[in-house]
XYZ file of C-alpha atoms in Angstrom:
314
model
C -42.592 113.945 5.891
C -41.175 117.393 5.341
C -38.382 116.077 3.122
C -38.481 117.589 -0.368
C -39.742 115.079 -2.861
C -37.130 115.746 -5.536
C -38.161 112.907 -7.835
C -41.669 114.239 -8.393
C -40.472 116.244 -11.405
C -38.086 113.699 -12.981
C -38.366 110.426 -14.864
C -38.243 107.098 -13.073
C -36.031 104.191 -14.092
C -37.773 100.814 -14.415
C -34.999 98.339 -13.646
C -37.055 95.306 -14.690
C -34.758 92.356 -15.332
C -31.710 94.478 -16.211
C -29.621 92.624 -13.616
C -30.094 89.516 -15.787
C -29.513 90.834 -19.332
C -29.156 87.317 -20.731
C -32.793 86.657 -19.826
C -34.269 89.954 -21.016
C -34.582 88.944 -24.674
C -36.184 85.603 -23.747
C -38.581 87.264 -21.299
C -39.537 89.937 -23.848
C -40.424 87.327 -26.495
C -42.458 85.287 -24.012
C -44.263 88.405 -22.748
C -44.991 89.564 -26.310
C -46.502 86.179 -27.218
C -48.646 86.132 -24.078
C -49.775 89.704 -24.777
C -50.909 88.806 -28.310
C -52.786 85.793 -26.905
C -54.390 88.093 -24.311
C -55.499 90.598 -26.960
C -56.888 87.986 -29.354
C -58.478 85.748 -26.713
C -60.179 88.420 -24.637
C -61.308 90.427 -27.669
C -62.833 87.248 -29.119
C -64.799 86.591 -25.917
C -66.099 90.185 -25.821
C -67.187 90.094 -29.475
C -68.753 86.639 -29.266
C -70.746 87.418 -26.106
C -71.977 90.621 -27.760
C -72.864 89.120 -31.141
C -74.347 85.790 -30.021
C -77.763 86.288 -28.416
C -77.563 82.872 -26.725
C -74.763 84.259 -24.550
C -76.768 87.264 -23.363
C -76.924 85.859 -19.837
C -75.500 87.104 -16.499
C -72.628 84.608 -16.580
C -71.340 85.824 -19.932
C -72.058 89.446 -19.095
C -69.634 89.074 -16.176
C -67.180 87.105 -18.335
C -67.090 89.858 -20.978
C -66.402 92.402 -18.218
C -63.566 90.201 -16.940
C -62.111 90.035 -20.458
C -62.335 93.817 -20.806
C -60.572 94.204 -17.439
C -57.767 91.883 -18.519
C -57.338 93.766 -21.793
C -57.018 97.109 -20.004
C -54.829 95.691 -17.233
C -52.217 94.135 -19.507
C -52.234 97.121 -21.886
C -51.433 99.456 -18.984
C -48.285 97.426 -18.252
C -46.893 95.352 -21.122
C -46.317 97.931 -23.929
C -44.184 100.122 -21.632
C -42.351 97.031 -20.406
C -41.484 95.925 -23.960
C -40.401 99.450 -24.955
C -38.006 99.524 -22.002
C -36.567 96.085 -22.752
C -36.147 96.671 -26.488
C -35.195 100.359 -26.363
C -31.994 102.097 -25.211
C -33.688 103.683 -22.190
C -35.551 102.116 -19.301
C -37.226 105.296 -18.147
C -40.845 106.241 -17.580
C -42.070 109.752 -16.881
C -43.337 110.602 -13.420
C -46.834 111.148 -14.826
C -46.646 107.881 -16.764
C -45.618 106.034 -13.627
C -48.510 107.525 -11.650
C -51.008 106.567 -14.365
C -49.607 103.051 -14.681
C -49.664 102.624 -10.903
C -53.218 103.946 -10.641
C -54.719 101.869 -13.448
C -52.970 98.672 -12.329
C -54.382 99.162 -8.814
C -57.835 100.115 -10.055
C -58.186 97.240 -12.509
C -56.597 94.666 -10.194
C -58.910 95.535 -7.284
C -61.937 95.562 -9.610
C -61.053 92.073 -10.838
C -60.915 90.824 -7.235
C -64.480 91.979 -6.662
C -65.718 90.823 -10.063
C -64.481 87.270 -9.472
C -66.498 87.214 -6.240
C -69.569 88.452 -8.146
C -69.095 85.646 -10.671
C -68.991 83.111 -7.831
C -72.314 84.463 -6.516
C -73.777 84.109 -10.003
C -72.751 80.427 -10.066
C -74.251 79.935 -6.602
C -77.565 81.446 -7.717
C -77.616 79.376 -10.910
C -76.943 76.046 -9.194
C -78.496 76.456 -5.748
C -81.470 78.682 -6.671
C -82.274 77.582 -10.259
C -86.011 78.319 -10.044
C -85.388 81.878 -8.848
C -82.233 82.516 -10.902
C -83.784 84.866 -13.458
C -85.445 86.852 -10.679
C -82.283 87.084 -8.554
C -79.875 87.851 -11.397
C -81.984 90.279 -13.382
C -80.062 92.641 -15.718
C -80.348 95.720 -13.511
C -78.945 93.858 -10.496
C -76.069 92.473 -12.582
C -75.202 95.962 -13.841
C -75.251 97.319 -10.288
C -72.867 94.590 -9.087
C -70.440 95.277 -11.929
C -70.660 99.033 -11.290
C -69.993 98.442 -7.582
C -66.915 96.398 -8.489
C -65.582 99.186 -10.708
C -66.272 101.884 -8.102
C -64.689 99.777 -5.360
C -61.525 99.355 -7.421
C -61.483 103.072 -8.225
C -61.790 104.024 -4.549
C -58.956 101.734 -3.447
C -56.692 103.022 -6.230
C -57.338 106.663 -5.315
C -56.510 106.031 -1.644
C -53.363 103.958 -2.099
C -52.034 105.888 -5.088
C -52.344 109.276 -3.373
C -50.655 108.014 -0.182
C -47.842 106.150 -1.944
C -46.879 108.932 -4.346
C -46.629 111.396 -1.439
C -43.876 109.350 0.207
C -40.497 111.167 0.090
C -37.981 109.394 -2.126
C -34.961 111.655 -1.490
C -34.034 111.687 -5.171
C -34.356 107.925 -5.626
C -35.532 107.275 -9.196
C -35.042 103.511 -9.567
C -38.147 101.305 -9.475
C -36.921 97.753 -8.937
C -39.598 96.118 -11.055
C -40.804 96.112 -14.677
C -43.722 98.461 -13.917
C -44.789 100.924 -11.243
C -46.313 98.629 -8.632
C -47.124 99.155 -4.953
C -44.341 97.104 -3.279
C -41.594 98.531 -5.508
C -42.759 102.144 -5.083
C -43.017 101.783 -1.302
C -39.462 100.407 -1.173
C -38.278 103.545 -3.019
C -39.254 105.728 -0.055
C -36.474 106.963 2.215
C -38.724 106.881 5.291
C -40.780 104.146 6.899
C -44.535 104.733 6.782
C -46.655 102.771 9.213
C -49.767 104.334 7.656
C -48.973 102.891 4.216
C -48.319 99.467 5.726
C -51.690 99.506 7.507
C -53.532 100.765 4.399
C -51.966 98.100 2.154
C -52.831 95.359 4.645
C -56.391 96.659 5.109
C -57.018 96.902 1.372
C -55.512 93.445 0.979
C -58.054 92.080 3.445
C -60.961 93.934 1.798
C -60.066 93.154 -1.817
C -58.297 89.796 -1.506
C -59.218 87.860 1.625
C -62.887 88.908 1.919
C -63.779 88.200 -1.762
C -61.823 84.926 -1.648
C -63.683 83.909 1.527
C -67.021 84.667 -0.142
C -65.966 82.641 -3.181
C -64.992 79.669 -1.011
C -68.287 79.893 0.907
C -70.217 80.009 -2.377
C -68.429 76.949 -3.693
C -68.890 75.160 -0.379
C -72.657 75.565 -0.752
C -72.407 74.662 -4.452
C -70.507 71.473 -3.567
C -73.290 70.428 -1.203
C -75.850 71.047 -3.929
C -73.784 69.137 -6.507
C -73.531 66.129 -4.210
C -77.301 65.779 -4.495
C -77.196 65.673 -8.304
C -77.466 62.072 -9.463
C -77.303 62.496 -13.238
C -73.890 62.412 -14.937
C -74.999 65.170 -17.314
C -75.797 67.492 -14.413
C -72.414 66.852 -12.825
C -70.627 67.578 -16.099
C -72.503 70.834 -16.696
C -71.719 72.097 -13.198
C -68.043 71.167 -13.501
C -67.779 72.915 -16.886
C -69.225 76.206 -15.664
C -67.652 76.237 -12.191
C -64.331 74.593 -13.033
C -63.298 77.445 -15.323
C -64.045 80.083 -12.698
C -62.277 78.142 -9.930
C -59.168 77.758 -12.096
C -59.051 81.514 -12.773
C -59.626 82.278 -9.063
C -56.770 79.977 -8.028
C -54.323 81.503 -10.502
C -55.229 85.115 -9.741
C -55.725 85.100 -5.974
C -52.876 82.686 -5.245
C -50.166 84.933 -6.670
C -51.786 88.226 -5.617
C -52.196 87.162 -1.969
C -48.604 85.946 -1.891
C -47.395 89.351 -3.090
C -49.631 91.694 -1.098
C -50.445 89.889 2.154
C -46.921 88.818 3.109
C -44.567 91.236 4.899
C -42.554 92.975 2.189
C -39.193 92.131 3.761
C -39.877 88.377 3.558
C -40.098 88.315 -0.247
C -36.934 88.605 -2.334
C -37.101 91.125 -5.142
C -36.379 88.545 -7.855
C -39.017 86.218 -6.468
C -41.459 89.109 -6.351
C -40.815 89.938 -10.016
C -41.580 86.369 -11.069
C -44.870 86.320 -9.168
C -45.750 89.779 -10.518
C -44.988 88.579 -14.046
C -47.344 85.661 -13.497
C -50.457 87.584 -12.452
C -49.896 90.586 -14.732
C -48.914 88.787 -17.942
C -49.622 85.055 -17.843
C -52.953 84.843 -15.984
C -54.831 87.377 -18.210
C -53.789 85.393 -21.278
C -54.895 82.092 -19.761
C -58.372 83.315 -18.738
C -59.927 83.232 -22.252
C -58.258 79.885 -22.987
C -59.566 78.384 -19.739
C -63.112 79.592 -20.338
C -63.088 78.615 -24.009
C -61.554 75.159 -23.626
C -63.773 74.196 -20.678
C -66.996 75.769 -21.900
C -69.038 74.305 -24.740
C -71.324 77.348 -24.923
C -68.406 79.647 -25.779
C -66.917 77.199 -28.285
C -70.270 76.755 -30.026
C -70.820 80.522 -30.055
C -67.422 81.046 -31.696
C -68.293 78.461 -34.356
C -71.679 80.088 -34.996
C -70.120 83.528 -35.270
C -67.449 82.286 -37.685
C -70.029 80.465 -39.824
C -72.183 83.612 -40.034
C -69.167 85.649 -41.119
C -68.287 83.080 -43.784
C -71.836 83.080 -45.143
C -71.958 86.858 -45.283
C -68.563 86.953 -47.017
C -69.755 84.501 -49.692
C -72.948 86.434 -50.329
């Protein structure tokens, strides 16, 4: 580890999809469209949950936090990606790379924990309905969200500081479209067992443990649902839980594939596709999934729009 880290004062090159130039223009258009959908969809959810008092509940408090996370996450990645694809250079400053790496880690880990918190909220609502307001009181909800944010921050500080200290022996090429853990580790000119252990440990803590808790919560929820005899009760449960389960499947499925598999078993091109999915596509689908499957959100949007129309006329 005594090798001079020459690249710490120079720009990095984000290779992205430069080895397939015929696809770059198509990918950039698709990414741009998904980014606009992400901005509009998640901003709409945040505004609606804030303006509509009927959505001032724990479930929508967590949903608005998830939307804010997705907004920040995609904004830390996509603008730089589009600039590199459309512009003459594919470079990013060392400081820019560190910031992008840090925020992507921080926000991604926070989302892992927040999705688990949302599963607990659904468990409390369905399995403990009489005690729901006592269990999920506002102060407790705020503490759980704060814990999620602090947990993500702690993991990002640990992994970012260790990864950026790895000697790169002048290597400046990041074989991905943004500064992400696997690509930055592969840039190193030495093998680090410590990094491998840390990545695996954080993967267990932020991916496998939250996913296990989510599955346990939904196992208990399923047992409770089986006792519901009314069709209306079944439909309400499926509407509120189905959206969350869909988001969990999309997010955790691709993230676990990328971070829990040995790095040498995943081809770089395959890794880019999976990375593109959970960094660009999933955040744009979240608001659509919650809006299309949730009558409360759709009705709140209609109420908000009708209020704005009335105020505009007056």
